[in-house]
Short mmCIF file of C-alpha atoms in Angstrom, two decimals:
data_model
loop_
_atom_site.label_atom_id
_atom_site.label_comp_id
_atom_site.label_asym_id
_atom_site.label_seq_id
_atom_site.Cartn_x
_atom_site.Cartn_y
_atom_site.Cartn_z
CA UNK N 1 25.74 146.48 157.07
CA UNK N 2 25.58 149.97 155.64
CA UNK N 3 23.55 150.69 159.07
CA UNK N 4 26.36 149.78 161.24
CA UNK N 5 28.96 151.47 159.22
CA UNK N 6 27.50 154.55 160.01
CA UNK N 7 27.09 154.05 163.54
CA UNK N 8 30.44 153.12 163.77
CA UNK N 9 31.66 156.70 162.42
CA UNK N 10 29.23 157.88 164.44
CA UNK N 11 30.85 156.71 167.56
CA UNK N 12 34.42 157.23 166.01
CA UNK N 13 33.36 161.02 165.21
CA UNK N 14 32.00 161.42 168.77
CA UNK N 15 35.44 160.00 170.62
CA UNK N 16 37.23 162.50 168.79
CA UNK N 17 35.42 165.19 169.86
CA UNK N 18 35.66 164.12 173.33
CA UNK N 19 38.83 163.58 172.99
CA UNK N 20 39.47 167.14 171.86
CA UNK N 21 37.07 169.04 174.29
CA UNK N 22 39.65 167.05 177.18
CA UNK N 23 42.54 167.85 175.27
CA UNK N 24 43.81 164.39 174.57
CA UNK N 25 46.23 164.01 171.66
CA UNK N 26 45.47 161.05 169.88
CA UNK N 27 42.75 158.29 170.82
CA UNK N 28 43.77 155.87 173.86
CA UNK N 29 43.53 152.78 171.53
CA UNK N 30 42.78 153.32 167.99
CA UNK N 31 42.08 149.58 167.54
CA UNK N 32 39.36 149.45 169.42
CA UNK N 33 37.58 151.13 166.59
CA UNK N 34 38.40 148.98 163.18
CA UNK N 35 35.36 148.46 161.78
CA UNK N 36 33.69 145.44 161.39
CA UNK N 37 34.64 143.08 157.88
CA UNK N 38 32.08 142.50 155.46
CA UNK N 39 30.50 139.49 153.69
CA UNK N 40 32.34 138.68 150.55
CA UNK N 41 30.32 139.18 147.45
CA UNK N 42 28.91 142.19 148.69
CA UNK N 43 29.23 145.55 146.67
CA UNK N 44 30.98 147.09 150.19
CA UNK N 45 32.65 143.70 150.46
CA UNK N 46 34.51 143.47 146.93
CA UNK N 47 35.52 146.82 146.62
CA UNK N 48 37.57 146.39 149.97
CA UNK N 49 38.93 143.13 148.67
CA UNK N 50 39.81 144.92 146.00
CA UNK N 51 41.42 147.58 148.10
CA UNK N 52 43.70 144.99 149.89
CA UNK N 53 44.46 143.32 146.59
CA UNK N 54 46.43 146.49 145.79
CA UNK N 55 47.75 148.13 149.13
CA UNK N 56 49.47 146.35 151.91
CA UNK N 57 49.16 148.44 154.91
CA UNK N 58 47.51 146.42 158.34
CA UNK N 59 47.91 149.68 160.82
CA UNK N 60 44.57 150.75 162.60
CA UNK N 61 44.95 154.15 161.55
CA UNK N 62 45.05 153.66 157.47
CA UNK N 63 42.24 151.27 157.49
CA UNK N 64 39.80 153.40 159.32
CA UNK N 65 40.60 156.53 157.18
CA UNK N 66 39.92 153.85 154.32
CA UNK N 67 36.40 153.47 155.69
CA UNK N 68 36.07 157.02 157.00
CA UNK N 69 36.21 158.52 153.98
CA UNK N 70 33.58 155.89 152.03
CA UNK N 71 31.11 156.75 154.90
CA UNK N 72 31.62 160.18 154.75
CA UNK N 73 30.83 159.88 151.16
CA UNK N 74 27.78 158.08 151.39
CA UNK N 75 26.45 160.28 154.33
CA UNK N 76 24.46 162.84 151.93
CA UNK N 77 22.81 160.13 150.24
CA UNK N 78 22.22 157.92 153.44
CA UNK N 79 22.89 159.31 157.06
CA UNK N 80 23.28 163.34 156.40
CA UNK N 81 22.78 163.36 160.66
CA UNK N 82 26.49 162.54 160.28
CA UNK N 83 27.42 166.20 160.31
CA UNK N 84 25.28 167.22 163.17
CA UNK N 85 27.97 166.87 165.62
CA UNK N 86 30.48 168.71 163.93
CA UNK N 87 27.61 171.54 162.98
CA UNK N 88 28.02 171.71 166.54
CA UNK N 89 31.02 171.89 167.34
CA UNK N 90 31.34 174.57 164.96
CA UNK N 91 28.57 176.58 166.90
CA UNK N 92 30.39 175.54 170.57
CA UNK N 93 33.31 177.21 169.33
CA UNK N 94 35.78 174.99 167.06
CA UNK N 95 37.11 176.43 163.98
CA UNK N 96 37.39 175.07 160.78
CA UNK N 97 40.69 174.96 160.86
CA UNK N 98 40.50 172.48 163.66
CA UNK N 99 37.00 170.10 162.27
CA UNK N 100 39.09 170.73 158.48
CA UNK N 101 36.08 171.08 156.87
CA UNK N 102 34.00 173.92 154.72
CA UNK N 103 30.88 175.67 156.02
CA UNK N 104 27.48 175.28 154.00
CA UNK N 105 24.39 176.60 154.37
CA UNK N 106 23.24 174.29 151.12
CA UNK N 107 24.59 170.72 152.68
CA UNK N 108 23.71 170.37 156.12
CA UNK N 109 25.76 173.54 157.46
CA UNK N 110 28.83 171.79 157.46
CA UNK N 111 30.69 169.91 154.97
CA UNK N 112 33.68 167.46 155.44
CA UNK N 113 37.08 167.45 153.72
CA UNK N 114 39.85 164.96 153.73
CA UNK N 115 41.60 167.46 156.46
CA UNK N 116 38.30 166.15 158.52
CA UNK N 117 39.29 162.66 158.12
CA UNK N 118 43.01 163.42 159.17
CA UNK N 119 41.52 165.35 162.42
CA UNK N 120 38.83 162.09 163.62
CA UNK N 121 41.53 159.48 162.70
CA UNK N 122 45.24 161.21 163.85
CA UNK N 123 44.34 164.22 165.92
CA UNK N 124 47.21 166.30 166.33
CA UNK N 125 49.30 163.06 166.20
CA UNK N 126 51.60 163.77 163.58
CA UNK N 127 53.09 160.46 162.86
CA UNK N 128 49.63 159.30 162.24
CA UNK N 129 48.87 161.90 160.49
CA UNK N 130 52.41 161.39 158.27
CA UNK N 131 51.04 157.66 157.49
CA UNK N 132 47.42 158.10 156.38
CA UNK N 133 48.76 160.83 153.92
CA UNK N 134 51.30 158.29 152.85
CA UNK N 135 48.95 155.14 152.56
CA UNK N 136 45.15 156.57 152.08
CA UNK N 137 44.96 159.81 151.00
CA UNK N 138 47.74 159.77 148.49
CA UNK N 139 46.97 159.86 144.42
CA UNK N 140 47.91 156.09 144.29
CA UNK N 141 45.25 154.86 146.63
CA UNK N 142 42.66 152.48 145.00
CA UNK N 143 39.64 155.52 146.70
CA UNK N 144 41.45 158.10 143.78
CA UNK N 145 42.87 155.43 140.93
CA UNK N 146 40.18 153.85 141.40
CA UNK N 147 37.89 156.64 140.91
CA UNK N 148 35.82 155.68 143.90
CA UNK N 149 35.99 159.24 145.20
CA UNK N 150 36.03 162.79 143.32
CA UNK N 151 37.36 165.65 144.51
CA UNK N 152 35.85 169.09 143.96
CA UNK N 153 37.97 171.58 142.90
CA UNK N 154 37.83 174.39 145.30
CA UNK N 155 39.55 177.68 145.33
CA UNK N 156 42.28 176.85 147.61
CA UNK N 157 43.63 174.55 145.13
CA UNK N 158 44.19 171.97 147.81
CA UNK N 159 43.25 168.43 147.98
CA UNK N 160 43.12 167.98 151.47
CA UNK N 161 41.11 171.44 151.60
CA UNK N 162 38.57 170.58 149.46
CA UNK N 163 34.81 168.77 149.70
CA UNK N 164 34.96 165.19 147.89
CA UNK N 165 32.09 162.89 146.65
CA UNK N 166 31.09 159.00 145.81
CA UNK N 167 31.72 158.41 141.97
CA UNK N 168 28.42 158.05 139.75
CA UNK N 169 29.79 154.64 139.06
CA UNK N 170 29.91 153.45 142.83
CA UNK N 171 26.76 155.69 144.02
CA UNK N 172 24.98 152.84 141.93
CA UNK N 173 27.25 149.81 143.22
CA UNK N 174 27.07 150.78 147.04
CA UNK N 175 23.28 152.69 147.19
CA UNK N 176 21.38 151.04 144.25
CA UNK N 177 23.09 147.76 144.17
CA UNK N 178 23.43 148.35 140.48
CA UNK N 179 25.57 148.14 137.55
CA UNK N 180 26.69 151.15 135.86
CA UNK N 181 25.88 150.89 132.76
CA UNK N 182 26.53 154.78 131.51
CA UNK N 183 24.09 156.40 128.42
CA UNK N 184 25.26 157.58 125.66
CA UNK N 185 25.56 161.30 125.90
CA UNK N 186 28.18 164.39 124.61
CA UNK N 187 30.13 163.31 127.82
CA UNK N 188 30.64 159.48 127.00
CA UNK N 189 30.34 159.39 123.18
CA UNK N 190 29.89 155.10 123.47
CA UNK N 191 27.09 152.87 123.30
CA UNK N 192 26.59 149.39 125.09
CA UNK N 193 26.10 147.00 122.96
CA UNK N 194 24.70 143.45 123.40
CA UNK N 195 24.07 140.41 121.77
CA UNK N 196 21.19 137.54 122.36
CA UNK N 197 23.06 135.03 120.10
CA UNK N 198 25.63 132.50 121.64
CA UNK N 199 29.29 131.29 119.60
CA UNK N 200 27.40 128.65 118.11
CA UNK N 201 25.35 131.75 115.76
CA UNK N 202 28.97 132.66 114.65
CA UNK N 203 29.91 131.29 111.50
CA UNK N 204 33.11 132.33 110.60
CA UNK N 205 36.31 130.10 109.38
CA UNK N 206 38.17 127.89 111.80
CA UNK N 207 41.18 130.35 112.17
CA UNK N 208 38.93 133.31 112.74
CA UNK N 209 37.36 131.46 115.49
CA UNK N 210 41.23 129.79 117.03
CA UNK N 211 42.03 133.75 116.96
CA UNK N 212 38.75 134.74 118.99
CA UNK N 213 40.16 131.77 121.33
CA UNK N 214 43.14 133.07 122.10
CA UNK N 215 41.23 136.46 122.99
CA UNK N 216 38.78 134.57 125.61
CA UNK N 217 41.71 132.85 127.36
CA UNK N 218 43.17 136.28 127.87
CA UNK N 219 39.94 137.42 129.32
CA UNK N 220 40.19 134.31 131.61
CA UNK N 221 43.55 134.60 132.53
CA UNK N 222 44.09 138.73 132.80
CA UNK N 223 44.59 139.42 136.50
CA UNK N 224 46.77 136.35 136.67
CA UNK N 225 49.47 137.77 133.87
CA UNK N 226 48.84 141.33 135.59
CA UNK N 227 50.53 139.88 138.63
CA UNK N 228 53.03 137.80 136.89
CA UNK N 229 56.35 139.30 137.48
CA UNK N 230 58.13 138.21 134.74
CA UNK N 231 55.02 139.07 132.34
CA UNK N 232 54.06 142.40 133.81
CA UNK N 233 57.61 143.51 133.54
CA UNK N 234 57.92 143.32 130.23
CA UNK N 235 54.45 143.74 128.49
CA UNK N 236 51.33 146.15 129.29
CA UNK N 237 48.62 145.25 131.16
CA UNK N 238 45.78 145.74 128.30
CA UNK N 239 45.22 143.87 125.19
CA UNK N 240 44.59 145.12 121.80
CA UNK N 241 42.96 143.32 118.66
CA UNK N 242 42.51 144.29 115.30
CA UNK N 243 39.13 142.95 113.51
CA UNK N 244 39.16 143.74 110.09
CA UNK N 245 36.79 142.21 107.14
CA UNK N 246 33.88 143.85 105.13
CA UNK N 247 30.55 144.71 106.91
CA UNK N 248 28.41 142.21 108.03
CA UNK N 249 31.02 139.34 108.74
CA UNK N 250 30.71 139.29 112.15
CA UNK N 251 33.30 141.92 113.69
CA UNK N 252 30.83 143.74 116.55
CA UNK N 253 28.83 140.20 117.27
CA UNK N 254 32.32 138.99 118.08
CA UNK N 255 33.10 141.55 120.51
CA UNK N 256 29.37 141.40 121.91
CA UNK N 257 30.27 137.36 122.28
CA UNK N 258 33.53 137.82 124.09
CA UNK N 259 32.23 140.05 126.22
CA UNK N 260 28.89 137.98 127.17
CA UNK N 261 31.33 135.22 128.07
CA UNK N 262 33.79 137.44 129.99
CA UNK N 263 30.60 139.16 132.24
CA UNK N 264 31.99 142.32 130.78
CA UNK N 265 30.01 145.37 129.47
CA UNK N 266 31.26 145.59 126.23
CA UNK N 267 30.91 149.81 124.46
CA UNK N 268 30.92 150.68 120.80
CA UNK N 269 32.46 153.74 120.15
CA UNK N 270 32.22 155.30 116.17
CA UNK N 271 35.39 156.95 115.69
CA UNK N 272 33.72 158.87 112.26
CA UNK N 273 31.07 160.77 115.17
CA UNK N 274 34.14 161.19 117.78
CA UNK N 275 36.58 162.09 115.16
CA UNK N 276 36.29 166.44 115.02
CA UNK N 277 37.28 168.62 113.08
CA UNK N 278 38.20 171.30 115.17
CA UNK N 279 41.32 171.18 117.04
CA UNK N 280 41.41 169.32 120.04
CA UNK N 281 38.06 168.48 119.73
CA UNK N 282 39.19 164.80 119.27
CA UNK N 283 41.09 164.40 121.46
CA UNK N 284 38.66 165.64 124.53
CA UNK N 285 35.84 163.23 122.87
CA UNK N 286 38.31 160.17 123.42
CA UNK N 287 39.31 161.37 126.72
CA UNK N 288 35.96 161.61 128.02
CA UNK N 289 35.69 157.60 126.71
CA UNK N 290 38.79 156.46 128.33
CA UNK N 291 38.48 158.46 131.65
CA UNK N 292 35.24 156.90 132.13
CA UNK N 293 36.32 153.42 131.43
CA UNK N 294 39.68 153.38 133.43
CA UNK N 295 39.87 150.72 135.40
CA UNK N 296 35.96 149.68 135.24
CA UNK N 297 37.05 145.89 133.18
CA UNK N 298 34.92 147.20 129.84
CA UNK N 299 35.87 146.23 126.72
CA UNK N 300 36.29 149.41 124.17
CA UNK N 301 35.08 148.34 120.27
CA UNK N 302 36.02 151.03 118.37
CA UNK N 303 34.10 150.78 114.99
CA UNK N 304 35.14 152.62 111.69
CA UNK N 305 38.49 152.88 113.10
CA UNK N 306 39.52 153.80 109.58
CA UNK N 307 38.07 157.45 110.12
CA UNK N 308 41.17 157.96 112.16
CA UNK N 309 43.65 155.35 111.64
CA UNK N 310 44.31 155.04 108.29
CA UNK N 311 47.29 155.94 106.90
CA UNK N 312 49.41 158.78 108.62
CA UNK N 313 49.81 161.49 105.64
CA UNK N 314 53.25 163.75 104.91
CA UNK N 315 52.77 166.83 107.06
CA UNK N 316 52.26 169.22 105.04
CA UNK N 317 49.63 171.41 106.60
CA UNK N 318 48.67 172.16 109.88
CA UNK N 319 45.67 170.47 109.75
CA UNK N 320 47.76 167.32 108.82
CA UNK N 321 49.80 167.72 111.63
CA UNK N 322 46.48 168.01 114.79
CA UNK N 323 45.54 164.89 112.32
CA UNK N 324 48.88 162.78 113.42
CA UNK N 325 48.59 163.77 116.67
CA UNK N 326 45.07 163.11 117.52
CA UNK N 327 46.55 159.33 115.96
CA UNK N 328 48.95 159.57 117.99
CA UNK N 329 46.82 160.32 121.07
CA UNK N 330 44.75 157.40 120.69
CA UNK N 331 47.75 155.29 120.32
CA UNK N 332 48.91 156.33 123.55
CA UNK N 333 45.83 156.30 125.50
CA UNK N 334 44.91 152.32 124.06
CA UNK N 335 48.27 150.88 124.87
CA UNK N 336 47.61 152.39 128.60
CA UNK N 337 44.63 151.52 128.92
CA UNK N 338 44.40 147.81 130.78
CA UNK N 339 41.47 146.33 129.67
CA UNK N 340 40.63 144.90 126.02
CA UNK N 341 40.56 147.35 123.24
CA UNK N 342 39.38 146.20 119.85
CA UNK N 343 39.52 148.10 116.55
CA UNK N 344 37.89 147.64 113.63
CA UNK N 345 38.15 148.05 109.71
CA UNK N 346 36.82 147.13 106.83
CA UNK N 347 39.65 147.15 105.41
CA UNK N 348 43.45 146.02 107.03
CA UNK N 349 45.63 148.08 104.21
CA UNK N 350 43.46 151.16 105.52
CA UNK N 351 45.62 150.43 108.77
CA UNK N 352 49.42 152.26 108.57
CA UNK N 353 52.05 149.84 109.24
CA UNK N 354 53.26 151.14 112.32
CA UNK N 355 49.82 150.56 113.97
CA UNK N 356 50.26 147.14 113.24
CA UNK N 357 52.56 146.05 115.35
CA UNK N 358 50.76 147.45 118.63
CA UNK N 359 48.13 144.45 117.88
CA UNK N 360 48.44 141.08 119.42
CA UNK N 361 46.10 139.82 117.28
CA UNK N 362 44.95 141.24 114.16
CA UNK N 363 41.93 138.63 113.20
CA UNK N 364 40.24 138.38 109.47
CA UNK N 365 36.59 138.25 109.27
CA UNK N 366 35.95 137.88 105.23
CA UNK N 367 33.19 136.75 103.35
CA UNK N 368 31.65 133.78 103.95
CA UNK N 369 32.52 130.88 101.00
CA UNK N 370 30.17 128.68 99.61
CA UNK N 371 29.88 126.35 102.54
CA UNK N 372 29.70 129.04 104.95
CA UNK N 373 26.81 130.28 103.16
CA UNK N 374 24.90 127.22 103.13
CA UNK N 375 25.59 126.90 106.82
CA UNK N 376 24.06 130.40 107.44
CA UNK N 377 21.19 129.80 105.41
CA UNK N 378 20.59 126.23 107.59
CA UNK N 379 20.66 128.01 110.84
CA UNK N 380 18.40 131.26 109.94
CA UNK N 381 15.73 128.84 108.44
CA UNK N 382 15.82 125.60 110.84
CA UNK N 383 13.23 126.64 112.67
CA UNK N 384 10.37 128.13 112.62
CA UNK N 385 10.13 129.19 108.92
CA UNK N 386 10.97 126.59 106.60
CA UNK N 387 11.60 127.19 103.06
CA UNK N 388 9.68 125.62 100.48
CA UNK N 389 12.04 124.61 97.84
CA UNK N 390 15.46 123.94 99.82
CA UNK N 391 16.97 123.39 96.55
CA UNK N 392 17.11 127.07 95.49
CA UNK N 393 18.51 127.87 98.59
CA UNK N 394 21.30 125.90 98.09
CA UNK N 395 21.86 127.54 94.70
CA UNK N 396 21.23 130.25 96.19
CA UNK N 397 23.92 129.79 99.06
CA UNK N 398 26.30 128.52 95.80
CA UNK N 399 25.64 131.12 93.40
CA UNK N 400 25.58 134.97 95.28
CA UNK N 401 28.24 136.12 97.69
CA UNK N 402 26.16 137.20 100.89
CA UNK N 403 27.54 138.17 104.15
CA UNK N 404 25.94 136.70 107.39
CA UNK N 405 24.26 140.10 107.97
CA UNK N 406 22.86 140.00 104.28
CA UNK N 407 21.20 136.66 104.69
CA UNK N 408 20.17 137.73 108.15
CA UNK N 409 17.69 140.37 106.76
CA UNK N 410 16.70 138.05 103.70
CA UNK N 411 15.28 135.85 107.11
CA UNK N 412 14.22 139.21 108.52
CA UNK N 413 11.92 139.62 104.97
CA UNK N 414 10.68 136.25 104.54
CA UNK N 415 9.32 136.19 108.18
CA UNK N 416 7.44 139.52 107.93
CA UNK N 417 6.00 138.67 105.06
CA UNK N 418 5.19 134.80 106.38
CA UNK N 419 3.56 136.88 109.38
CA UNK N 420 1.81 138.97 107.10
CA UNK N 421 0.38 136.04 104.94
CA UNK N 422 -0.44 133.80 108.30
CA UNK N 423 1.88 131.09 106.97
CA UNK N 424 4.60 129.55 108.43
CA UNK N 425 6.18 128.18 104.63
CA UNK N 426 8.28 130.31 102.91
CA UNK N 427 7.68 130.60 99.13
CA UNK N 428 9.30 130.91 96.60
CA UNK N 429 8.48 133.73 95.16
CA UNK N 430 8.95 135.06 98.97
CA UNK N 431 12.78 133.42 99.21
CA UNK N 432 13.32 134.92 95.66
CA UNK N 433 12.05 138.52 96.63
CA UNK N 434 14.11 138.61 99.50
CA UNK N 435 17.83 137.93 98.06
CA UNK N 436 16.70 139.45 95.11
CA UNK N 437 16.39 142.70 97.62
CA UNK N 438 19.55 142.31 99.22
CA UNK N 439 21.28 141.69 96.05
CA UNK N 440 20.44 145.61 94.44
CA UNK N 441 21.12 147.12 97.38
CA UNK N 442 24.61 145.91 96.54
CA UNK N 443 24.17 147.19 92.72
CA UNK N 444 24.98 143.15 92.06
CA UNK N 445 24.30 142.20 88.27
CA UNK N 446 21.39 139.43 88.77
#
């Protein structure tokens, strides 16, 4: 499909410059050359559904720009022969200011711009020319909001002047037929995170898990509210959720579970690394996070949100006042942002008041009870390492307040040492070595 694309800007390119050597104005019929649709479920194929979903031009003219500048993106990577005829047109005489784009000895001799696109499309036809600046090359266009295409900056400080290229993001959807899945690096200060377990491995109390509910439905139901009048008008497109709870309850397996359901990449971000304390540096760490993410349907976990969330102080110093407005910042960039943010804390009073009520849900993940305990015992040791005497792990599960992280490394113990000792039983002395481990590392009185 990619194939015929190009030939079809091939012949497109070559019409123009036909047309142009004869002096003709504009193309004799400009329909003759919309390309051809493609398959849905395609990587070419949904991102021009998508483009439709948000633009409602039909005229010839816009939708071959559309595709003209896609291919023309793609042609270093895939068909750089694309620029040999205006290389030589360039030699036969036209100027730049008549092909619109930028001489290169690096990239095939000649380079083009969006100016290009305007001159294979419109010609000298000015109307035409009027309505693909209007519905394709304008800021609003799904190829910029999008981030589909980037422009270079270039001296002239013109858009339309300057040499653009495909997004890293859609080099790997439209060449690699690949996810992007970006590293963590000083640019994107976020880490993917994943989970093997399913919602049955969460054990958490029935409210905690009608709250995670209502947080799955919006998943579900997202792009339907988005283009609900009545909703969109008065709400913002994103949703934001507070998890708060000590460590080890369950807060980032939550996320990694809504996200596994959802089909969404879900990125953990540590506010206490992106959090700087020189001026501004804050601020350009979360930028470089939410610039990234716009519009790609992640879901952003912020963990240790306490590092910059807690409670706004009295400004009384300079550095107090960056401090509120780095807060401040973030505020603004999560409520824009139109996917799923979640925060979390270990603690909710850490949050400041006014923080709270930018939530719509704030969800309590707290220490497992008795019964919860037992139940988290039963699942990590159903299986393949049974414990010998089950009735000091109920005393066990009874006695010692242990969150489901805690009791996941007191399995983690037992079955290295079970390994280690070619058994598949645990002891007791094993069982007892193994909460008895967990417990000092809390400094717990035994």
């Amino acid at each position: 499909m990619i194939e015929l694309e190009i030939e079809w800007a091939k012949k497109l390119i070559a019409k123009r410059l036909e047309e142009t050597q004869t002096s003709q104005a504009t193309p004799p019929a400009l329909e003759e050359f919309l390309p051809q649709p493609w398959p849905a479920h395609t990587p070419f194929g949904d991102l021009l559904k998508g483009f439709r979903e948000e633009t409602d031009f039909t005229d010839a003219a816009s939708l071959i720009a559309e595709r003209l500048v896609i291919i023309f993106a793609l042609s270093p990577y895939l068909a750089p022969s694309l620029h040999e005829p205006f290389t030589k047109a360039l030699q036969s005489g036209y100027g730049l200011d008549t092909l619109g784009g930028i001489q290169s000895e690096s990239q095939f001799g000649f380079v083009p711009t969006l100016q290009t696109v305007l001159f294979v499309v419109a010609g000298n036809d000015i109307g035409t020319r009027t309505r693909l600046l209007t519905n394709v090359l304008n800021e609003t266009h799904p190829l910029w909001s999008m981030g589909v295409i980037n422009i270079l900056t270039s001296r002239t400080h013109n858009r339309l002047l300057s040499a653009f290229r495909l997004n890293e993001e859609f080099y790997n959807i439209l060449v690699l037929n690949q996810p992007y899945r970006p590293q963590f690096s000083k640019t994107f200060p976020a880490q993917l995170v994943q989970t093997r377990e399913d919602w049955e491995d969460l054990v958490v109390p029935s409210d905690t898990r009608f709250a995670l509910e209502e947080i799955n439905i919006w998943l579900k139901e997202r792009e339907r509210l988005a283009k609900d009048e009545v909703v969109s008008k008065k709400t913002k497109k994103g949703y934001r959720a507070l998890f708060f709870g000590p460590s080890g309850t369950g807060k980032t397996m939550a996320a990694c579970l809504l996200g596994k359901e959802a089909g969404l990449p879900v990125y953990r971000i540590d506010l206490s690394m992106v959090v700087s304390k020189y001026i501004g540096e804050t601020e350009k760490n979360l930028s470089l996070i939410f610039d990234k993410a716009e519009n790609k349907k992640w879901i952003l976990f912020f963990d240790e949100a306490d590092a910059l969330f807690g409670k706004r102080t009295q400004v009384n110093s300079s550095n107090d006042r960056y401090a509120n407005q780095e807060v401040s910042y973030l505020l603004q960039r999560i409520e824009d942002f139109n996917g799923l943010v979640i925060l979390s804390s270990n603690f909710k009073e850490n949050i400041d008041s006014a923080f709270s009520r930018r939530f719509q849900s704030m969800i309590q993940f707290s220490m497992p009870d008795r019964s919860l305990r037992l139940e988290l015992f039963k699942r990590a040791f159903e299986k393949k390492y049974q414990i010998e005497d089950m009735e000091m792990m109920k005393r066990v599960a009874q006695k010692y307040e242990l969150s489901g992280a805690e009791i996941n490394n007191v399995l983690h113990y037992c079955a290295m040492m079970c390994l280690h000792e070619n058994v598949s039983t645990v002891s007791d002395e094993v069982f007892t070595n193994a909460v008895l481990k967990e417990l000092r590392k809390k400094g717990k009185a035994i």
